[in-house]
């Protein structure tokens, strides 16, 4: 069976996991949260690159995936070229969905909601210059919103007043009709974000990269599946666990009961530790 590893700094990768398993029923997924080094969105680029390369090596050693999904905009916008150079398997990155947003927006007035690092990346500026130069783009980088998504999975209700405060620059932008959720944590707060915007009179479509990533993985998996079958004819491949979907945390000891319960409720059969 084809194995896909989905890697993020925290629980954001679960939004990508959900999209991938919804479109690809027949694969085994390993979700990896680098919660030991969370958050990524405030780290200097060189430090982040070192960490992402180390964690990716550990994932490949422990699980031998056929495809690696770097389910993190903050990491993808800076680490993808080096990661692809280093690994021999296909690596799928998640980057801000500026292009689709610019094309669906009627008013050509869009918002970008990401981590502080992603909104300042040269890569993000290039995406805007290449695909949204005809649009007004309002950018908000928020670490608090990433923490809010983590807290929600740990059983804490989102603070709607704080959320409104974070979203205020979009509310203050007349004519904004499309908002890019450019951090994989944010689809986990989609309902709350939509509620605050609509209560504030903003009628905006929320766009993220999840379904595009799932389609890309589906295409790669069918290719990788063929190759895996060939390898398995010659050698019995070993796997560290017999479980179905696995969730691995770099700091498993710090997980509270709610996170473990919520993760298991999402369809994982095992929660493991990944040592980096
Ligand atoms: N989920 C990550 C992203 O897509 C970032 C979270 C963090 O700051 O660690 O950018």
mmCIF file of C-alpha atoms and ligand atoms in Angstrom:
data_model
loop_
_atom_site.group_PDB
_atom_site.id
_atom_site.type_symbol
_atom_site.label_atom_id
_atom_site.label_comp_id
_atom_site.label_asym_id
_atom_site.label_seq_id
_atom_site.Cartn_x
_atom_site.Cartn_y
_atom_site.Cartn_z
ATOM 1 C CA UNK A 1 0.000 0.000 0.000
ATOM 2 C CA UNK A 2 1.283 3.464 -0.892
ATOM 3 C CA UNK A 3 2.408 5.620 2.020
ATOM 4 C CA UNK A 4 2.099 9.373 2.152
ATOM 5 C CA UNK A 5 3.748 11.369 4.922
ATOM 6 C CA UNK A 6 2.096 14.713 5.699
ATOM 7 C CA UNK A 7 4.335 17.000 7.718
ATOM 8 C CA UNK A 8 3.672 20.304 9.492
ATOM 9 C CA UNK A 9 4.899 22.147 12.590
ATOM 10 C CA UNK A 10 1.661 21.322 14.359
ATOM 11 C CA UNK A 11 -1.941 20.301 13.824
ATOM 12 C CA UNK A 12 -2.328 22.378 10.638
ATOM 13 C CA UNK A 13 -1.226 19.379 8.594
ATOM 14 C CA UNK A 14 -4.444 17.670 9.712
ATOM 15 C CA UNK A 15 -6.428 19.962 7.373
ATOM 16 C CA UNK A 16 -4.319 18.626 4.500
ATOM 17 C CA UNK A 17 -4.578 15.042 5.809
ATOM 18 C CA UNK A 18 -8.393 15.343 5.756
ATOM 19 C CA UNK A 19 -8.405 16.540 2.125
ATOM 20 C CA UNK A 20 -5.991 13.813 1.059
ATOM 21 C CA UNK A 21 -7.850 10.914 2.676
ATOM 22 C CA UNK A 22 -11.194 12.243 1.380
ATOM 23 C CA UNK A 23 -9.968 11.893 -2.211
ATOM 24 C CA UNK A 24 -7.581 8.931 -1.812
ATOM 25 C CA UNK A 25 -9.259 6.139 0.166
ATOM 26 C CA UNK A 26 -6.639 3.507 -0.471
ATOM 27 C CA UNK A 27 -3.527 4.945 1.065
ATOM 28 C CA UNK A 28 -1.776 4.788 4.332
ATOM 29 C CA UNK A 29 -1.031 8.226 5.773
ATOM 30 C CA UNK A 30 1.513 9.235 8.317
ATOM 31 C CA UNK A 31 0.764 12.654 9.773
ATOM 32 C CA UNK A 32 3.815 14.229 11.402
ATOM 33 C CA UNK A 33 3.631 17.183 13.748
ATOM 34 C CA UNK A 34 6.943 18.778 14.712
ATOM 35 C CA UNK A 35 5.354 20.101 17.890
ATOM 36 C CA UNK A 36 8.756 20.194 19.587
ATOM 37 C CA UNK A 37 9.851 23.022 17.252
ATOM 38 C CA UNK A 38 6.403 24.682 16.916
ATOM 39 C CA UNK A 39 5.824 27.402 15.774
ATOM 40 C CA UNK A 40 7.588 27.699 12.434
ATOM 41 C CA UNK A 41 6.004 31.055 11.554
ATOM 42 C CA UNK A 42 8.320 33.129 13.742
ATOM 43 C CA UNK A 43 11.603 31.299 12.987
ATOM 44 C CA UNK A 44 14.490 32.749 10.955
ATOM 45 C CA UNK A 45 14.759 31.116 7.516
ATOM 46 C CA UNK A 46 18.142 29.403 8.067
ATOM 47 C CA UNK A 47 17.011 27.821 11.342
ATOM 48 C CA UNK A 48 13.738 26.669 9.762
ATOM 49 C CA UNK A 49 15.529 25.137 6.787
ATOM 50 C CA UNK A 50 17.864 23.143 9.064
ATOM 51 C CA UNK A 51 14.947 21.855 11.103
ATOM 52 C CA UNK A 52 12.819 20.905 8.098
ATOM 53 C CA UNK A 53 15.699 18.965 6.507
ATOM 54 C CA UNK A 54 16.366 17.113 9.779
ATOM 55 C CA UNK A 55 12.721 16.242 10.396
ATOM 56 C CA UNK A 56 12.274 15.133 6.779
ATOM 57 C CA UNK A 57 15.288 12.813 7.109
ATOM 58 C CA UNK A 58 13.795 11.351 10.312
ATOM 59 C CA UNK A 59 10.416 10.814 8.608
ATOM 60 C CA UNK A 60 12.050 9.020 5.681
ATOM 61 C CA UNK A 61 14.154 6.840 8.008
ATOM 62 C CA UNK A 62 11.263 5.870 10.263
ATOM 63 C CA UNK A 63 8.444 5.452 7.722
ATOM 64 C CA UNK A 64 9.912 5.205 4.200
ATOM 65 C CA UNK A 65 7.027 7.108 2.590
ATOM 66 C CA UNK A 66 6.441 7.076 -1.177
ATOM 67 C CA UNK A 67 5.426 10.750 -1.191
ATOM 68 C CA UNK A 68 6.198 13.542 1.276
ATOM 69 C CA UNK A 69 3.792 16.463 1.651
ATOM 70 C CA UNK A 70 5.278 19.509 3.338
ATOM 71 C CA UNK A 71 1.887 20.650 4.646
ATOM 72 C CA UNK A 72 3.107 24.040 5.734
ATOM 73 C CA UNK A 73 3.122 27.307 3.779
ATOM 74 C CA UNK A 74 5.741 28.809 6.096
ATOM 75 C CA UNK A 75 8.184 25.966 5.410
ATOM 76 C CA UNK A 76 7.279 25.385 1.750
ATOM 77 C CA UNK A 77 7.860 29.018 0.757
ATOM 78 C CA UNK A 78 11.495 28.669 1.799
ATOM 79 C CA UNK A 79 12.562 24.982 1.985
ATOM 80 C CA UNK A 80 11.153 23.246 -1.100
ATOM 81 C CA UNK A 81 14.114 23.564 -3.505
ATOM 82 C CA UNK A 82 16.639 22.246 -0.934
ATOM 83 C CA UNK A 83 14.305 19.494 0.209
ATOM 84 C CA UNK A 84 13.730 18.275 -3.345
ATOM 85 C CA UNK A 85 17.468 18.299 -4.007
ATOM 86 C CA UNK A 86 18.092 16.181 -0.919
ATOM 87 C CA UNK A 87 15.333 13.548 -1.129
ATOM 88 C CA UNK A 88 14.780 11.018 -3.871
ATOM 89 C CA UNK A 89 10.993 10.790 -3.375
ATOM 90 C CA UNK A 90 8.404 13.252 -4.730
ATOM 91 C CA UNK A 91 7.866 16.230 -2.391
ATOM 92 C CA UNK A 92 4.616 18.203 -2.577
ATOM 93 C CA UNK A 93 4.618 21.666 -1.026
ATOM 94 C CA UNK A 94 1.750 23.872 0.100
ATOM 95 C CA UNK A 95 2.000 27.520 -0.976
ATOM 96 C CA UNK A 96 -0.475 30.421 -0.732
ATOM 97 C CA UNK A 97 -3.404 30.019 -3.160
ATOM 98 C CA UNK A 98 -2.917 33.508 -4.640
ATOM 99 C CA UNK A 99 -3.439 32.414 -8.233
ATOM 100 C CA UNK A 100 -6.902 30.833 -7.794
ATOM 101 C CA UNK A 101 -7.956 33.679 -5.499
ATOM 102 C CA UNK A 102 -6.999 36.323 -8.058
ATOM 103 C CA UNK A 103 -8.913 34.477 -10.734
ATOM 104 C CA UNK A 104 -12.174 33.928 -8.749
ATOM 105 C CA UNK A 105 -12.283 37.416 -7.226
ATOM 106 C CA UNK A 106 -14.875 39.619 -8.933
ATOM 107 C CA UNK A 107 -13.739 42.825 -7.261
ATOM 108 C CA UNK A 108 -10.013 42.031 -7.610
ATOM 109 C CA UNK A 109 -9.717 42.870 -3.951
ATOM 110 C CA UNK A 110 -8.311 39.923 -2.007
ATOM 111 C CA UNK A 111 -6.932 39.151 1.427
ATOM 112 C CA UNK A 112 -3.987 36.994 2.434
ATOM 113 C CA UNK A 113 -4.047 35.478 5.921
ATOM 114 C CA UNK A 114 -0.851 33.637 6.869
ATOM 115 C CA UNK A 115 1.901 33.400 9.457
ATOM 116 C CA UNK A 116 4.093 36.478 10.004
ATOM 117 C CA UNK A 117 6.899 34.671 8.111
ATOM 118 C CA UNK A 118 4.790 33.770 5.068
ATOM 119 C CA UNK A 119 3.472 37.311 4.523
ATOM 120 C CA UNK A 120 7.060 38.595 4.420
ATOM 121 C CA UNK A 121 8.520 35.904 2.161
ATOM 122 C CA UNK A 122 10.059 36.879 -1.184
ATOM 123 C CA UNK A 123 8.247 33.813 -2.589
ATOM 124 C CA UNK A 124 4.872 35.290 -1.557
ATOM 125 C CA UNK A 125 5.739 38.653 -3.147
ATOM 126 C CA UNK A 126 6.640 36.822 -6.352
ATOM 127 C CA UNK A 127 3.311 34.951 -6.345
ATOM 128 C CA UNK A 128 1.484 38.264 -5.960
ATOM 129 C CA UNK A 129 3.572 39.915 -8.701
ATOM 130 C CA UNK A 130 3.053 36.960 -11.078
ATOM 131 C CA UNK A 131 -0.654 36.270 -10.519
ATOM 132 C CA UNK A 132 -2.280 39.145 -8.637
ATOM 133 C CA UNK A 133 -0.585 42.312 -9.835
ATOM 134 C CA UNK A 134 -4.026 43.504 -11.026
ATOM 135 C CA UNK A 135 -5.500 43.004 -7.516
ATOM 136 C CA UNK A 136 -5.443 44.916 -4.264
ATOM 137 C CA UNK A 137 -3.949 42.469 -1.752
ATOM 138 C CA UNK A 138 -4.370 43.030 1.990
ATOM 139 C CA UNK A 139 -1.886 40.914 3.977
ATOM 140 C CA UNK A 140 -2.229 39.872 7.609
ATOM 141 C CA UNK A 141 0.334 37.706 9.399
ATOM 142 C CA UNK A 142 -0.804 36.238 12.702
ATOM 143 C CA UNK A 143 0.855 33.879 15.142
ATOM 144 C CA UNK A 144 -2.145 34.146 17.515
ATOM 145 C CA UNK A 145 -4.416 32.552 14.939
ATOM 146 C CA UNK A 146 -2.070 29.574 14.607
ATOM 147 C CA UNK A 147 -2.125 29.190 18.398
ATOM 148 C CA UNK A 148 -5.930 29.423 18.309
ATOM 149 C CA UNK A 149 -6.143 26.480 15.886
ATOM 150 C CA UNK A 150 -3.809 24.448 18.108
ATOM 151 C CA UNK A 151 -5.902 25.339 21.170
ATOM 152 C CA UNK A 152 -9.137 24.378 19.396
ATOM 153 C CA UNK A 153 -7.797 20.892 18.769
ATOM 154 C CA UNK A 154 -6.734 20.757 22.402
ATOM 155 C CA UNK A 155 -10.363 21.388 23.410
ATOM 156 C CA UNK A 156 -10.385 25.178 23.887
ATOM 157 C CA UNK A 157 -13.155 27.236 22.246
ATOM 158 C CA UNK A 158 -11.808 30.007 19.956
ATOM 159 C CA UNK A 159 -11.879 33.546 21.364
ATOM 160 C CA UNK A 160 -14.217 35.239 18.865
ATOM 161 C CA UNK A 161 -13.326 38.794 19.994
ATOM 162 C CA UNK A 162 -9.619 38.098 19.408
ATOM 163 C CA UNK A 163 -10.448 36.519 16.066
ATOM 164 C CA UNK A 164 -12.389 39.640 15.002
ATOM 165 C CA UNK A 165 -9.451 41.780 16.030
ATOM 166 C CA UNK A 166 -7.073 39.702 13.873
ATOM 167 C CA UNK A 167 -9.446 39.884 10.888
ATOM 168 C CA UNK A 168 -10.134 43.642 11.273
ATOM 169 C CA UNK A 169 -7.847 44.754 8.366
ATOM 170 C CA UNK A 170 -10.002 42.625 6.014
ATOM 171 C CA UNK A 171 -13.220 43.982 7.530
ATOM 172 C CA UNK A 172 -11.869 47.513 6.981
ATOM 173 C CA UNK A 173 -11.104 46.816 3.313
ATOM 174 C CA UNK A 174 -14.183 47.784 1.256
ATOM 175 C CA UNK A 175 -14.953 45.400 -1.610
ATOM 176 C CA UNK A 176 -12.793 42.507 -0.412
ATOM 177 C CA UNK A 177 -14.511 39.364 -1.751
ATOM 178 C CA UNK A 178 -11.870 36.595 -1.459
ATOM 179 C CA UNK A 179 -9.644 35.551 1.425
ATOM 180 C CA UNK A 180 -6.697 33.165 1.046
ATOM 181 C CA UNK A 181 -6.126 30.951 4.089
ATOM 182 C CA UNK A 182 -2.364 30.641 3.527
ATOM 183 C CA UNK A 183 -1.538 28.646 6.622
ATOM 184 C CA UNK A 184 -2.641 25.041 6.932
ATOM 185 C CA UNK A 185 -3.822 25.699 10.484
ATOM 186 C CA UNK A 186 -6.493 28.136 9.321
ATOM 187 C CA UNK A 187 -8.936 25.757 7.572
ATOM 188 C CA UNK A 188 -9.359 24.238 11.068
ATOM 189 C CA UNK A 189 -10.938 27.623 12.009
ATOM 190 C CA UNK A 190 -12.839 28.098 8.749
ATOM 191 C CA UNK A 191 -16.304 28.142 10.359
ATOM 192 C CA UNK A 192 -15.261 30.716 12.933
ATOM 193 C CA UNK A 193 -13.497 32.920 10.349
ATOM 194 C CA UNK A 194 -16.535 32.771 8.045
ATOM 195 C CA UNK A 195 -18.859 33.637 10.957
ATOM 196 C CA UNK A 196 -16.840 36.701 12.018
ATOM 197 C CA UNK A 197 -16.598 38.004 8.450
ATOM 198 C CA UNK A 198 -20.278 37.573 7.693
ATOM 199 C CA UNK A 199 -21.323 39.123 11.032
ATOM 200 C CA UNK A 200 -19.110 42.076 10.095
ATOM 201 C CA UNK A 201 -20.820 42.458 6.722
ATOM 202 C CA UNK A 202 -17.982 40.963 4.650
ATOM 203 C CA UNK A 203 -19.136 38.512 2.005
ATOM 204 C CA UNK A 204 -15.894 36.731 1.120
ATOM 205 C CA UNK A 205 -15.039 33.350 -0.379
ATOM 206 C CA UNK A 206 -12.412 31.511 1.681
ATOM 207 C CA UNK A 207 -9.784 29.734 -0.402
ATOM 208 C CA UNK A 208 -7.079 27.312 0.672
ATOM 209 C CA UNK A 209 -4.733 24.925 -1.124
ATOM 210 C CA UNK A 210 -6.086 21.664 0.379
ATOM 211 C CA UNK A 211 -8.035 20.236 -2.549
ATOM 212 C CA UNK A 212 -5.306 21.122 -5.095
ATOM 213 C CA UNK A 213 -2.771 19.322 -2.892
ATOM 214 C CA UNK A 214 -5.036 16.271 -2.635
ATOM 215 C CA UNK A 215 -5.329 16.095 -6.451
ATOM 216 C CA UNK A 216 -1.564 16.375 -6.857
ATOM 217 C CA UNK A 217 -1.007 13.617 -4.293
ATOM 218 C CA UNK A 218 -3.575 11.396 -6.042
ATOM 219 C CA UNK A 219 -1.636 11.723 -9.313
ATOM 220 C CA UNK A 220 1.707 10.976 -7.634
ATOM 221 C CA UNK A 221 0.308 8.098 -5.601
ATOM 222 C CA UNK A 222 -0.930 6.215 -8.624
ATOM 223 C CA UNK A 223 2.558 6.531 -10.110
ATOM 224 C CA UNK A 224 4.296 5.604 -6.813
ATOM 225 C CA UNK A 225 1.864 2.693 -6.330
ATOM 226 C CA UNK A 226 3.078 1.110 -9.537
ATOM 227 C CA UNK A 227 6.700 1.472 -8.456
ATOM 228 C CA UNK A 228 6.001 0.073 -4.972
ATOM 229 C CA UNK A 229 4.415 -3.030 -6.485
ATOM 230 C CA UNK A 230 7.565 -3.605 -8.519
ATOM 231 C CA UNK A 231 9.796 -3.271 -5.458
ATOM 232 C CA UNK A 232 7.581 -5.571 -3.412
ATOM 233 C CA UNK A 233 7.879 -8.324 -5.998
ATOM 234 C CA UNK A 234 11.595 -8.478 -5.164
ATOM 235 C CA UNK A 235 11.717 -7.750 -1.468
ATOM 236 C CA UNK A 236 9.354 -7.856 1.479
ATOM 237 C CA UNK A 237 9.051 -4.218 2.609
ATOM 238 C CA UNK A 238 9.084 -3.685 6.352
ATOM 239 C CA UNK A 239 6.990 -1.135 8.175
ATOM 240 C CA UNK A 240 7.406 -0.026 11.762
ATOM 241 C CA UNK A 241 3.735 -0.507 12.620
ATOM 242 C CA UNK A 242 0.787 -2.518 11.354
ATOM 243 C CA UNK A 243 -1.565 0.384 11.998
ATOM 244 C CA UNK A 244 -3.545 2.265 9.331
ATOM 245 C CA UNK A 245 -3.131 6.021 9.525
ATOM 246 C CA UNK A 246 -0.435 7.035 11.983
ATOM 247 C CA UNK A 247 -0.001 10.361 13.764
ATOM 248 C CA UNK A 248 3.574 11.000 14.916
ATOM 249 C CA UNK A 249 4.657 13.873 17.171
ATOM 250 C CA UNK A 250 8.244 14.965 17.822
ATOM 251 C CA UNK A 251 7.197 15.655 21.409
ATOM 252 C CA UNK A 252 4.598 13.024 22.164
ATOM 253 C CA UNK A 253 4.950 13.446 25.927
ATOM 254 C CA UNK A 254 3.424 16.954 25.824
ATOM 255 C CA UNK A 255 0.139 15.915 24.174
ATOM 256 C CA UNK A 256 -2.959 16.435 26.264
ATOM 257 C CA UNK A 257 -5.857 13.963 26.320
ATOM 258 C CA UNK A 258 -8.080 16.165 24.146
ATOM 259 C CA UNK A 259 -5.522 16.329 21.349
ATOM 260 C CA UNK A 260 -5.042 12.558 21.478
ATOM 261 C CA UNK A 261 -8.809 11.981 21.474
ATOM 262 C CA UNK A 262 -9.405 14.431 18.605
ATOM 263 C CA UNK A 263 -6.572 12.956 16.559
ATOM 264 C CA UNK A 264 -7.896 9.421 17.030
ATOM 265 C CA UNK A 265 -11.397 10.649 16.107
ATOM 266 C CA UNK A 266 -10.037 11.852 12.772
ATOM 267 C CA UNK A 267 -9.312 8.271 11.736
ATOM 268 C CA UNK A 268 -5.827 7.583 13.052
ATOM 269 C CA UNK A 269 -5.171 4.198 14.571
ATOM 270 C CA UNK A 270 -1.887 4.984 16.274
ATOM 271 C CA UNK A 271 -0.130 7.912 17.912
ATOM 272 C CA UNK A 272 3.646 7.557 17.912
ATOM 273 C CA UNK A 273 6.770 9.552 18.701
ATOM 274 C CA UNK A 274 9.210 10.648 16.025
ATOM 275 C CA UNK A 275 12.713 11.285 17.310
ATOM 276 C CA UNK A 276 14.667 13.911 15.393
HETATM 277 N N1 LIG B 1 0.841 25.475 9.445
HETATM 278 C C1 LIG B 1 1.945 26.300 9.074
HETATM 279 C C2 LIG B 1 1.723 27.005 7.745
HETATM 280 O O1 LIG B 1 1.016 26.525 6.895
HETATM 281 C C3 LIG B 1 2.542 27.249 10.098
HETATM 282 C C4 LIG B 1 2.322 27.108 11.546
HETATM 283 C C5 LIG B 1 3.467 27.614 12.406
HETATM 284 O O2 LIG B 1 3.703 28.833 12.496
HETATM 285 O O3 LIG B 1 4.138 26.766 12.960
HETATM 286 O O4 LIG B 1 2.312 28.042 7.498
#
